[in-house]
mmCIF file with all atom_site columns, N, CA and C in Angstrom:
data_model
loop_
_atom_site.group_PDB
_atom_site.id
_atom_site.type_symbol
_atom_site.label_atom_id
_atom_site.label_alt_id
_atom_site.label_comp_id
_atom_site.label_asym_id
_atom_site.label_entity_id
_atom_site.label_seq_id
_atom_site.pdbx_PDB_ins_code
_atom_site.Cartn_x
_atom_site.Cartn_y
_atom_site.Cartn_z
_atom_site.occupancy
_atom_site.B_iso_or_equiv
_atom_site.pdbx_formal_charge
_atom_site.auth_seq_id
_atom_site.auth_comp_id
_atom_site.auth_asym_id
_atom_site.auth_atom_id
_atom_site.pdbx_PDB_model_num
ATOM 1   N N  . UNK A 1 1  ? 96.646  129.621 97.929 1.00 0.00 ? 1  UNK A N  1
ATOM 2   C CA . UNK A 1 1  ? 97.633  128.561 97.253 1.00 0.00 ? 1  UNK A CA 1
ATOM 3   C C  . UNK A 1 1  ? 97.301  129.755 96.149 1.00 0.00 ? 1  UNK A C  1
ATOM 4   N N  . UNK A 1 2  ? 99.113  130.215 96.292 1.00 0.00 ? 2  UNK A N  1
ATOM 5   C CA . UNK A 1 2  ? 100.284 130.244 94.826 1.00 0.00 ? 2  UNK A CA 1
ATOM 6   C C  . UNK A 1 2  ? 99.785  129.917 93.577 1.00 0.00 ? 2  UNK A C  1
ATOM 7   N N  . UNK A 1 3  ? 99.581  130.352 92.821 1.00 0.00 ? 3  UNK A N  1
ATOM 8   C CA . UNK A 1 3  ? 99.088  129.705 90.970 1.00 0.00 ? 3  UNK A CA 1
ATOM 9   C C  . UNK A 1 3  ? 100.093 129.363 90.526 1.00 0.00 ? 3  UNK A C  1
ATOM 10  N N  . UNK A 1 4  ? 100.782 128.478 89.176 1.00 0.00 ? 4  UNK A N  1
ATOM 11  C CA . UNK A 1 4  ? 102.026 127.618 88.844 1.00 0.00 ? 4  UNK A CA 1
ATOM 12  C C  . UNK A 1 4  ? 101.282 128.565 87.117 1.00 0.00 ? 4  UNK A C  1
ATOM 13  N N  . UNK A 1 5  ? 102.368 129.339 87.203 1.00 0.00 ? 5  UNK A N  1
ATOM 14  C CA . UNK A 1 5  ? 102.447 129.270 85.237 1.00 0.00 ? 5  UNK A CA 1
ATOM 15  C C  . UNK A 1 5  ? 103.079 128.287 84.405 1.00 0.00 ? 5  UNK A C  1
ATOM 16  N N  . UNK A 1 6  ? 102.201 127.581 83.441 1.00 0.00 ? 6  UNK A N  1
ATOM 17  C CA . UNK A 1 6  ? 103.566 126.824 82.610 1.00 0.00 ? 6  UNK A CA 1
ATOM 18  C C  . UNK A 1 6  ? 104.795 127.674 82.077 1.00 0.00 ? 6  UNK A C  1
ATOM 19  N N  . UNK A 1 7  ? 104.718 129.083 82.484 1.00 0.00 ? 7  UNK A N  1
ATOM 20  C CA . UNK A 1 7  ? 106.015 129.951 82.365 1.00 0.00 ? 7  UNK A CA 1
ATOM 21  C C  . UNK A 1 7  ? 107.167 129.392 83.241 1.00 0.00 ? 7  UNK A C  1
ATOM 22  N N  . UNK A 1 8  ? 106.960 128.999 83.780 1.00 0.00 ? 8  UNK A N  1
ATOM 23  C CA . UNK A 1 8  ? 107.506 129.199 85.302 1.00 0.00 ? 8  UNK A CA 1
ATOM 24  C C  . UNK A 1 8  ? 107.808 127.310 85.385 1.00 0.00 ? 8  UNK A C  1
ATOM 25  N N  . UNK A 1 9  ? 108.127 126.516 84.712 1.00 0.00 ? 9  UNK A N  1
ATOM 26  C CA . UNK A 1 9  ? 108.231 125.231 85.148 1.00 0.00 ? 9  UNK A CA 1
ATOM 27  C C  . UNK A 1 9  ? 108.614 124.880 84.293 1.00 0.00 ? 9  UNK A C  1
ATOM 28  N N  . UNK A 1 10 ? 109.980 124.093 84.528 1.00 0.00 ? 10 UNK A N  1
ATOM 29  C CA . UNK A 1 10 ? 110.415 123.803 83.800 1.00 0.00 ? 10 UNK A CA 1
ATOM 30  C C  . UNK A 1 10 ? 110.591 122.996 82.797 1.00 0.00 ? 10 UNK A C  1
ATOM 31  N N  . UNK A 1 11 ? 110.944 123.093 81.176 1.00 0.00 ? 11 UNK A N  1
ATOM 32  C CA . UNK A 1 11 ? 111.251 122.082 80.561 1.00 0.00 ? 11 UNK A CA 1
ATOM 33  C C  . UNK A 1 11 ? 110.811 120.241 80.094 1.00 0.00 ? 11 UNK A C  1
ATOM 34  N N  . UNK A 1 12 ? 110.651 119.924 80.302 1.00 0.00 ? 12 UNK A N  1
ATOM 35  C CA . UNK A 1 12 ? 110.978 118.105 80.411 1.00 0.00 ? 12 UNK A CA 1
ATOM 36  C C  . UNK A 1 12 ? 112.079 117.763 79.321 1.00 0.00 ? 12 UNK A C  1
ATOM 37  N N  . UNK A 1 13 ? 112.179 118.576 77.707 1.00 0.00 ? 13 UNK A N  1
ATOM 38  C CA . UNK A 1 13 ? 112.564 118.594 76.903 1.00 0.00 ? 13 UNK A CA 1
ATOM 39  C C  . UNK A 1 13 ? 113.975 119.051 76.740 1.00 0.00 ? 13 UNK A C  1
ATOM 40  N N  . UNK A 1 14 ? 114.747 119.279 77.686 1.00 0.00 ? 14 UNK A N  1
ATOM 41  C CA . UNK A 1 14 ? 115.976 120.088 78.273 1.00 0.00 ? 14 UNK A CA 1
ATOM 42  C C  . UNK A 1 14 ? 116.236 118.971 78.873 1.00 0.00 ? 14 UNK A C  1
ATOM 43  N N  . UNK A 1 15 ? 117.514 117.881 78.138 1.00 0.00 ? 15 UNK A N  1
ATOM 44  C CA . UNK A 1 15 ? 118.503 117.716 78.375 1.00 0.00 ? 15 UNK A CA 1
ATOM 45  C C  . UNK A 1 15 ? 118.431 117.359 79.832 1.00 0.00 ? 15 UNK A C  1
ATOM 46  N N  . UNK A 1 16 ? 118.714 118.578 80.397 1.00 0.00 ? 16 UNK A N  1
ATOM 47  C CA . UNK A 1 16 ? 119.312 118.625 82.001 1.00 0.00 ? 16 UNK A CA 1
ATOM 48  C C  . UNK A 1 16 ? 118.371 118.398 83.517 1.00 0.00 ? 16 UNK A C  1
ATOM 49  N N  . UNK A 1 17 ? 117.227 118.614 82.947 1.00 0.00 ? 17 UNK A N  1
ATOM 50  C CA . UNK A 1 17 ? 115.434 118.397 83.705 1.00 0.00 ? 17 UNK A CA 1
ATOM 51  C C  . UNK A 1 17 ? 115.840 116.835 82.591 1.00 0.00 ? 17 UNK A C  1
ATOM 52  N N  . UNK A 1 18 ? 115.538 116.932 82.610 1.00 0.00 ? 18 UNK A N  1
ATOM 53  C CA . UNK A 1 18 ? 115.271 115.249 81.723 1.00 0.00 ? 18 UNK A CA 1
ATOM 54  C C  . UNK A 1 18 ? 115.747 114.293 82.278 1.00 0.00 ? 18 UNK A C  1
ATOM 55  N N  . UNK A 1 19 ? 116.648 114.226 82.194 1.00 0.00 ? 19 UNK A N  1
ATOM 56  C CA . UNK A 1 19 ? 118.101 113.617 83.215 1.00 0.00 ? 19 UNK A CA 1
ATOM 57  C C  . UNK A 1 19 ? 118.238 113.694 84.793 1.00 0.00 ? 19 UNK A C  1
ATOM 58  N N  . UNK A 1 20 ? 117.825 115.082 85.858 1.00 0.00 ? 20 UNK A N  1
ATOM 59  C CA . UNK A 1 20 ? 117.837 114.860 86.986 1.00 0.00 ? 20 UNK A CA 1
ATOM 60  C C  . UNK A 1 20 ? 116.859 114.181 87.453 1.00 0.00 ? 20 UNK A C  1
ATOM 61  N N  . UNK A 1 21 ? 115.215 114.728 86.564 1.00 0.00 ? 21 UNK A N  1
ATOM 62  C CA . UNK A 1 21 ? 114.053 114.113 86.939 1.00 0.00 ? 21 UNK A CA 1
ATOM 63  C C  . UNK A 1 21 ? 114.240 112.434 87.239 1.00 0.00 ? 21 UNK A C  1
ATOM 64  N N  . UNK A 1 22 ? 114.780 111.415 85.831 1.00 0.00 ? 22 UNK A N  1
ATOM 65  C CA . UNK A 1 22 ? 114.862 110.720 85.863 1.00 0.00 ? 22 UNK A CA 1
ATOM 66  C C  . UNK A 1 22 ? 115.640 109.288 86.233 1.00 0.00 ? 22 UNK A C  1
ATOM 67  N N  . UNK A 1 23 ? 116.305 110.112 86.172 1.00 0.00 ? 23 UNK A N  1
ATOM 68  C CA . UNK A 1 23 ? 117.892 109.437 86.690 1.00 0.00 ? 23 UNK A CA 1
ATOM 69  C C  . UNK A 1 23 ? 117.970 109.657 89.145 1.00 0.00 ? 23 UNK A C  1
ATOM 70  N N  . UNK A 1 24 ? 116.350 110.382 89.424 1.00 0.00 ? 24 UNK A N  1
ATOM 71  C CA . UNK A 1 24 ? 116.364 111.065 90.526 1.00 0.00 ? 24 UNK A CA 1
ATOM 72  C C  . UNK A 1 24 ? 115.204 109.908 90.435 1.00 0.00 ? 24 UNK A C  1
ATOM 73  N N  . UNK A 1 25 ? 114.448 109.564 89.746 1.00 0.00 ? 25 UNK A N  1
ATOM 74  C CA . UNK A 1 25 ? 113.248 108.827 90.188 1.00 0.00 ? 25 UNK A CA 1
ATOM 75  C C  . UNK A 1 25 ? 113.083 107.644 88.765 1.00 0.00 ? 25 UNK A C  1
ATOM 76  N N  . UNK A 1 26 ? 113.764 106.755 88.869 1.00 0.00 ? 26 UNK A N  1
ATOM 77  C CA . UNK A 1 26 ? 113.876 105.806 87.912 1.00 0.00 ? 26 UNK A CA 1
ATOM 78  C C  . UNK A 1 26 ? 111.945 104.679 87.988 1.00 0.00 ? 26 UNK A C  1
ATOM 79  N N  . UNK A 1 27 ? 112.075 104.784 89.302 1.00 0.00 ? 27 UNK A N  1
ATOM 80  C CA . UNK A 1 27 ? 110.685 104.551 88.130 1.00 0.00 ? 27 UNK A CA 1
ATOM 81  C C  . UNK A 1 27 ? 109.450 105.389 87.530 1.00 0.00 ? 27 UNK A C  1
ATOM 82  N N  . UNK A 1 28 ? 109.667 106.147 87.360 1.00 0.00 ? 28 UNK A N  1
ATOM 83  C CA . UNK A 1 28 ? 109.415 107.842 86.444 1.00 0.00 ? 28 UNK A CA 1
ATOM 84  C C  . UNK A 1 28 ? 109.522 106.723 85.380 1.00 0.00 ? 28 UNK A C  1
ATOM 85  N N  . UNK A 1 29 ? 111.552 106.850 85.086 1.00 0.00 ? 29 UNK A N  1
ATOM 86  C CA . UNK A 1 29 ? 111.505 106.668 83.700 1.00 0.00 ? 29 UNK A CA 1
ATOM 87  C C  . UNK A 1 29 ? 110.999 105.160 82.759 1.00 0.00 ? 29 UNK A C  1
ATOM 88  N N  . UNK A 1 30 ? 111.250 104.114 83.724 1.00 0.00 ? 30 UNK A N  1
ATOM 89  C CA . UNK A 1 30 ? 109.985 103.024 83.911 1.00 0.00 ? 30 UNK A CA 1
ATOM 90  C C  . UNK A 1 30 ? 108.519 103.333 83.273 1.00 0.00 ? 30 UNK A C  1
ATOM 91  N N  . UNK A 1 31 ? 107.202 103.744 83.550 1.00 0.00 ? 31 UNK A N  1
ATOM 92  C CA . UNK A 1 31 ? 106.673 104.210 83.836 1.00 0.00 ? 31 UNK A CA 1
ATOM 93  C C  . UNK A 1 31 ? 106.820 104.574 82.046 1.00 0.00 ? 31 UNK A C  1
ATOM 94  N N  . UNK A 1 32 ? 107.227 106.067 81.824 1.00 0.00 ? 32 UNK A N  1
ATOM 95  C CA . UNK A 1 32 ? 107.775 106.243 80.653 1.00 0.00 ? 32 UNK A CA 1
ATOM 96  C C  . UNK A 1 32 ? 109.139 105.928 79.699 1.00 0.00 ? 32 UNK A C  1
ATOM 97  N N  . UNK A 1 33 ? 108.950 104.214 79.919 1.00 0.00 ? 33 UNK A N  1
ATOM 98  C CA . UNK A 1 33 ? 109.345 103.770 78.854 1.00 0.00 ? 33 UNK A CA 1
ATOM 99  C C  . UNK A 1 33 ? 107.985 102.969 78.109 1.00 0.00 ? 33 UNK A C  1
ATOM 100 N N  . UNK A 1 34 ? 107.053 101.896 79.553 1.00 0.00 ? 34 UNK A N  1
ATOM 101 C CA . UNK A 1 34 ? 106.652 101.519 79.153 1.00 0.00 ? 34 UNK A CA 1
ATOM 102 C C  . UNK A 1 34 ? 105.103 101.723 78.401 1.00 0.00 ? 34 UNK A C  1
ATOM 103 N N  . UNK A 1 35 ? 104.828 103.567 79.285 1.00 0.00 ? 35 UNK A N  1
ATOM 104 C CA . UNK A 1 35 ? 103.447 103.431 77.796 1.00 0.00 ? 35 UNK A CA 1
ATOM 105 C C  . UNK A 1 35 ? 103.942 104.248 76.168 1.00 0.00 ? 35 UNK A C  1
ATOM 106 N N  . UNK A 1 36 ? 105.543 104.643 76.442 1.00 0.00 ? 36 UNK A N  1
ATOM 107 C CA . UNK A 1 36 ? 105.483 104.900 74.563 1.00 0.00 ? 36 UNK A CA 1
ATOM 108 C C  . UNK A 1 36 ? 106.150 102.975 74.045 1.00 0.00 ? 36 UNK A C  1
ATOM 109 N N  . UNK A 1 37 ? 106.384 102.438 74.930 1.00 0.00 ? 37 UNK A N  1
ATOM 110 C CA . UNK A 1 37 ? 106.630 100.414 73.665 1.00 0.00 ? 37 UNK A CA 1
ATOM 111 C C  . UNK A 1 37 ? 104.765 100.243 74.291 1.00 0.00 ? 37 UNK A C  1
ATOM 112 N N  . UNK A 1 38 ? 104.327 100.633 73.525 1.00 0.00 ? 38 UNK A N  1
ATOM 113 C CA . UNK A 1 38 ? 103.147 100.056 74.979 1.00 0.00 ? 38 UNK A CA 1
ATOM 114 C C  . UNK A 1 38 ? 103.033 98.412  73.295 1.00 0.00 ? 38 UNK A C  1
ATOM 115 N N  . UNK A 1 39 ? 103.143 98.355  72.819 1.00 0.00 ? 39 UNK A N  1
ATOM 116 C CA . UNK A 1 39 ? 103.247 96.886  71.633 1.00 0.00 ? 39 UNK A CA 1
ATOM 117 C C  . UNK A 1 39 ? 104.289 95.829  72.819 1.00 0.00 ? 39 UNK A C  1
ATOM 118 N N  . UNK A 1 40 ? 105.143 96.475  73.196 1.00 0.00 ? 40 UNK A N  1
ATOM 119 C CA . UNK A 1 40 ? 106.443 95.049  73.538 1.00 0.00 ? 40 UNK A CA 1
ATOM 120 C C  . UNK A 1 40 ? 106.249 94.697  75.165 1.00 0.00 ? 40 UNK A C  1
ATOM 121 N N  . UNK A 1 41 ? 106.901 94.191  75.393 1.00 0.00 ? 41 UNK A N  1
ATOM 122 C CA . UNK A 1 41 ? 106.247 93.623  76.629 1.00 0.00 ? 41 UNK A CA 1
ATOM 123 C C  . UNK A 1 41 ? 107.217 94.424  77.878 1.00 0.00 ? 41 UNK A C  1
ATOM 124 N N  . UNK A 1 42 ? 106.755 95.221  78.460 1.00 0.00 ? 42 UNK A N  1
ATOM 125 C CA . UNK A 1 42 ? 106.894 95.467  80.083 1.00 0.00 ? 42 UNK A CA 1
ATOM 126 C C  . UNK A 1 42 ? 107.957 95.200  80.387 1.00 0.00 ? 42 UNK A C  1
ATOM 127 N N  . UNK A 1 43 ? 108.810 96.628  80.706 1.00 0.00 ? 43 UNK A N  1
ATOM 128 C CA . UNK A 1 43 ? 109.751 96.459  80.825 1.00 0.00 ? 43 UNK A CA 1
ATOM 129 C C  . UNK A 1 43 ? 109.862 96.630  82.433 1.00 0.00 ? 43 UNK A C  1
ATOM 130 N N  . UNK A 1 44 ? 110.763 96.094  84.083 1.00 0.00 ? 44 UNK A N  1
ATOM 131 C CA . UNK A 1 44 ? 110.349 96.177  85.067 1.00 0.00 ? 44 UNK A CA 1
ATOM 132 C C  . UNK A 1 44 ? 111.654 96.955  86.184 1.00 0.00 ? 44 UNK A C  1
ATOM 133 N N  . UNK A 1 45 ? 112.456 98.281  86.170 1.00 0.00 ? 45 UNK A N  1
ATOM 134 C CA . UNK A 1 45 ? 113.886 97.830  86.150 1.00 0.00 ? 45 UNK A CA 1
ATOM 135 C C  . UNK A 1 45 ? 114.752 98.730  85.381 1.00 0.00 ? 45 UNK A C  1
ATOM 136 N N  . UNK A 1 46 ? 115.312 99.940  84.908 1.00 0.00 ? 46 UNK A N  1
ATOM 137 C CA . UNK A 1 46 ? 116.684 100.656 84.271 1.00 0.00 ? 46 UNK A CA 1
ATOM 138 C C  . UNK A 1 46 ? 117.549 100.377 85.337 1.00 0.00 ? 46 UNK A C  1
ATOM 139 N N  . UNK A 1 47 ? 118.766 101.016 85.239 1.00 0.00 ? 47 UNK A N  1
ATOM 140 C CA . UNK A 1 47 ? 119.813 101.434 85.836 1.00 0.00 ? 47 UNK A CA 1
ATOM 141 C C  . UNK A 1 47 ? 120.348 102.472 84.935 1.00 0.00 ? 47 UNK A C  1
ATOM 142 N N  . UNK A 1 48 ? 121.541 103.944 85.316 1.00 0.00 ? 48 UNK A N  1
ATOM 143 C CA . UNK A 1 48 ? 121.401 104.671 84.163 1.00 0.00 ? 48 UNK A CA 1
ATOM 144 C C  . UNK A 1 48 ? 123.425 103.688 84.300 1.00 0.00 ? 48 UNK A C  1
ATOM 145 N N  . UNK A 1 49 ? 123.768 103.300 83.137 1.00 0.00 ? 49 UNK A N  1
ATOM 146 C CA . UNK A 1 49 ? 125.177 103.242 82.279 1.00 0.00 ? 49 UNK A CA 1
ATOM 147 C C  . UNK A 1 49 ? 126.132 104.209 83.415 1.00 0.00 ? 49 UNK A C  1
ATOM 148 N N  . UNK A 1 50 ? 126.513 105.750 83.118 1.00 0.00 ? 50 UNK A N  1
ATOM 149 C CA . UNK A 1 50 ? 126.278 106.474 83.475 1.00 0.00 ? 50 UNK A CA 1
ATOM 150 C C  . UNK A 1 50 ? 125.388 107.434 84.286 1.00 0.00 ? 50 UNK A C  1
ATOM 151 N N  . UNK A 1 51 ? 125.692 107.203 85.785 1.00 0.00 ? 51 UNK A N  1
ATOM 152 C CA . UNK A 1 51 ? 124.020 108.587 86.086 1.00 0.00 ? 51 UNK A CA 1
ATOM 153 C C  . UNK A 1 51 ? 124.726 110.646 86.623 1.00 0.00 ? 51 UNK A C  1
ATOM 154 N N  . UNK A 1 52 ? 126.210 110.497 86.033 1.00 0.00 ? 52 UNK A N  1
ATOM 155 C CA . UNK A 1 52 ? 126.810 111.449 86.515 1.00 0.00 ? 52 UNK A CA 1
ATOM 156 C C  . UNK A 1 52 ? 126.383 112.606 85.067 1.00 0.00 ? 52 UNK A C  1
ATOM 157 N N  . UNK A 1 53 ? 125.943 113.607 85.459 1.00 0.00 ? 53 UNK A N  1
ATOM 158 C CA . UNK A 1 53 ? 125.775 114.518 84.413 1.00 0.00 ? 53 UNK A CA 1
ATOM 159 C C  . UNK A 1 53 ? 126.565 116.393 84.243 1.00 0.00 ? 53 UNK A C  1
ATOM 160 N N  . UNK A 1 54 ? 127.398 115.690 83.721 1.00 0.00 ? 54 UNK A N  1
ATOM 161 C CA . UNK A 1 54 ? 129.293 116.794 83.443 1.00 0.00 ? 54 UNK A CA 1
ATOM 162 C C  . UNK A 1 54 ? 128.873 117.841 82.094 1.00 0.00 ? 54 UNK A C  1
ATOM 163 N N  . UNK A 1 55 ? 128.809 118.913 82.111 1.00 0.00 ? 55 UNK A N  1
ATOM 164 C CA . UNK A 1 55 ? 129.277 119.842 81.134 1.00 0.00 ? 55 UNK A CA 1
ATOM 165 C C  . UNK A 1 55 ? 129.009 118.899 80.018 1.00 0.00 ? 55 UNK A C  1
ATOM 166 N N  . UNK A 1 56 ? 130.048 118.106 79.659 1.00 0.00 ? 56 UNK A N  1
ATOM 167 C CA . UNK A 1 56 ? 130.507 117.964 78.677 1.00 0.00 ? 56 UNK A CA 1
ATOM 168 C C  . UNK A 1 56 ? 129.472 116.988 77.828 1.00 0.00 ? 56 UNK A C  1
ATOM 169 N N  . UNK A 1 57 ? 128.838 116.161 78.406 1.00 0.00 ? 57 UNK A N  1
ATOM 170 C CA . UNK A 1 57 ? 127.670 115.428 78.092 1.00 0.00 ? 57 UNK A CA 1
ATOM 171 C C  . UNK A 1 57 ? 126.480 116.126 78.047 1.00 0.00 ? 57 UNK A C  1
ATOM 172 N N  . UNK A 1 58 ? 126.726 116.701 78.160 1.00 0.00 ? 58 UNK A N  1
ATOM 173 C CA . UNK A 1 58 ? 125.879 118.333 77.274 1.00 0.00 ? 58 UNK A CA 1
ATOM 174 C C  . UNK A 1 58 ? 125.504 119.232 76.542 1.00 0.00 ? 58 UNK A C  1
ATOM 175 N N  . UNK A 1 59 ? 127.525 118.851 76.093 1.00 0.00 ? 59 UNK A N  1
ATOM 176 C CA . UNK A 1 59 ? 127.354 120.085 74.672 1.00 0.00 ? 59 UNK A CA 1
ATOM 177 C C  . UNK A 1 59 ? 127.712 119.234 73.917 1.00 0.00 ? 59 UNK A C  1
ATOM 178 N N  . UNK A 1 60 ? 127.249 120.090 72.392 1.00 0.00 ? 60 UNK A N  1
ATOM 179 C CA . UNK A 1 60 ? 127.331 120.049 71.665 1.00 0.00 ? 60 UNK A CA 1
ATOM 180 C C  . UNK A 1 60 ? 126.177 119.713 71.592 1.00 0.00 ? 60 UNK A C  1
ATOM 181 N N  . UNK A 1 61 ? 124.809 120.102 71.852 1.00 0.00 ? 61 UNK A N  1
ATOM 182 C CA . UNK A 1 61 ? 123.118 119.596 71.584 1.00 0.00 ? 61 UNK A CA 1
ATOM 183 C C  . UNK A 1 61 ? 122.550 121.131 70.928 1.00 0.00 ? 61 UNK A C  1
ATOM 184 N N  . UNK A 1 62 ? 122.251 120.577 69.620 1.00 0.00 ? 62 UNK A N  1
ATOM 185 C CA . UNK A 1 62 ? 121.725 121.291 68.535 1.00 0.00 ? 62 UNK A CA 1
ATOM 186 C C  . UNK A 1 62 ? 120.286 121.690 69.018 1.00 0.00 ? 62 UNK A C  1
ATOM 187 N N  . UNK A 1 63 ? 119.619 122.719 69.285 1.00 0.00 ? 63 UNK A N  1
ATOM 188 C CA . UNK A 1 63 ? 118.423 122.673 68.536 1.00 0.00 ? 63 UNK A CA 1
ATOM 189 C C  . UNK A 1 63 ? 117.774 122.997 67.322 1.00 0.00 ? 63 UNK A C  1
ATOM 190 N N  . UNK A 1 64 ? 116.946 121.015 66.252 1.00 0.00 ? 64 UNK A N  1
ATOM 191 C CA . UNK A 1 64 ? 116.687 122.420 65.451 1.00 0.00 ? 64 UNK A CA 1
ATOM 192 C C  . UNK A 1 64 ? 115.383 121.878 65.322 1.00 0.00 ? 64 UNK A C  1
ATOM 193 N N  . UNK A 1 65 ? 114.956 123.690 64.802 1.00 0.00 ? 65 UNK A N  1
ATOM 194 C CA . UNK A 1 65 ? 113.471 123.854 64.702 1.00 0.00 ? 65 UNK A CA 1
ATOM 195 C C  . UNK A 1 65 ? 112.917 123.512 63.845 1.00 0.00 ? 65 UNK A C  1
#
């Protein structure tokens, strides 16, 4: 079995990676939201208003360190 190096994994903080993962698996997004909002009533479902990821949506993003 091949080992996976952390450098080989996609960065989930990258907008493209985040969008692809959670738009294709909305149940994961529901789980994430519910974990972050522990003091709020849980949500059961999400729907993306614009499920298309275009270059324009990714443009203008800046990394702030």
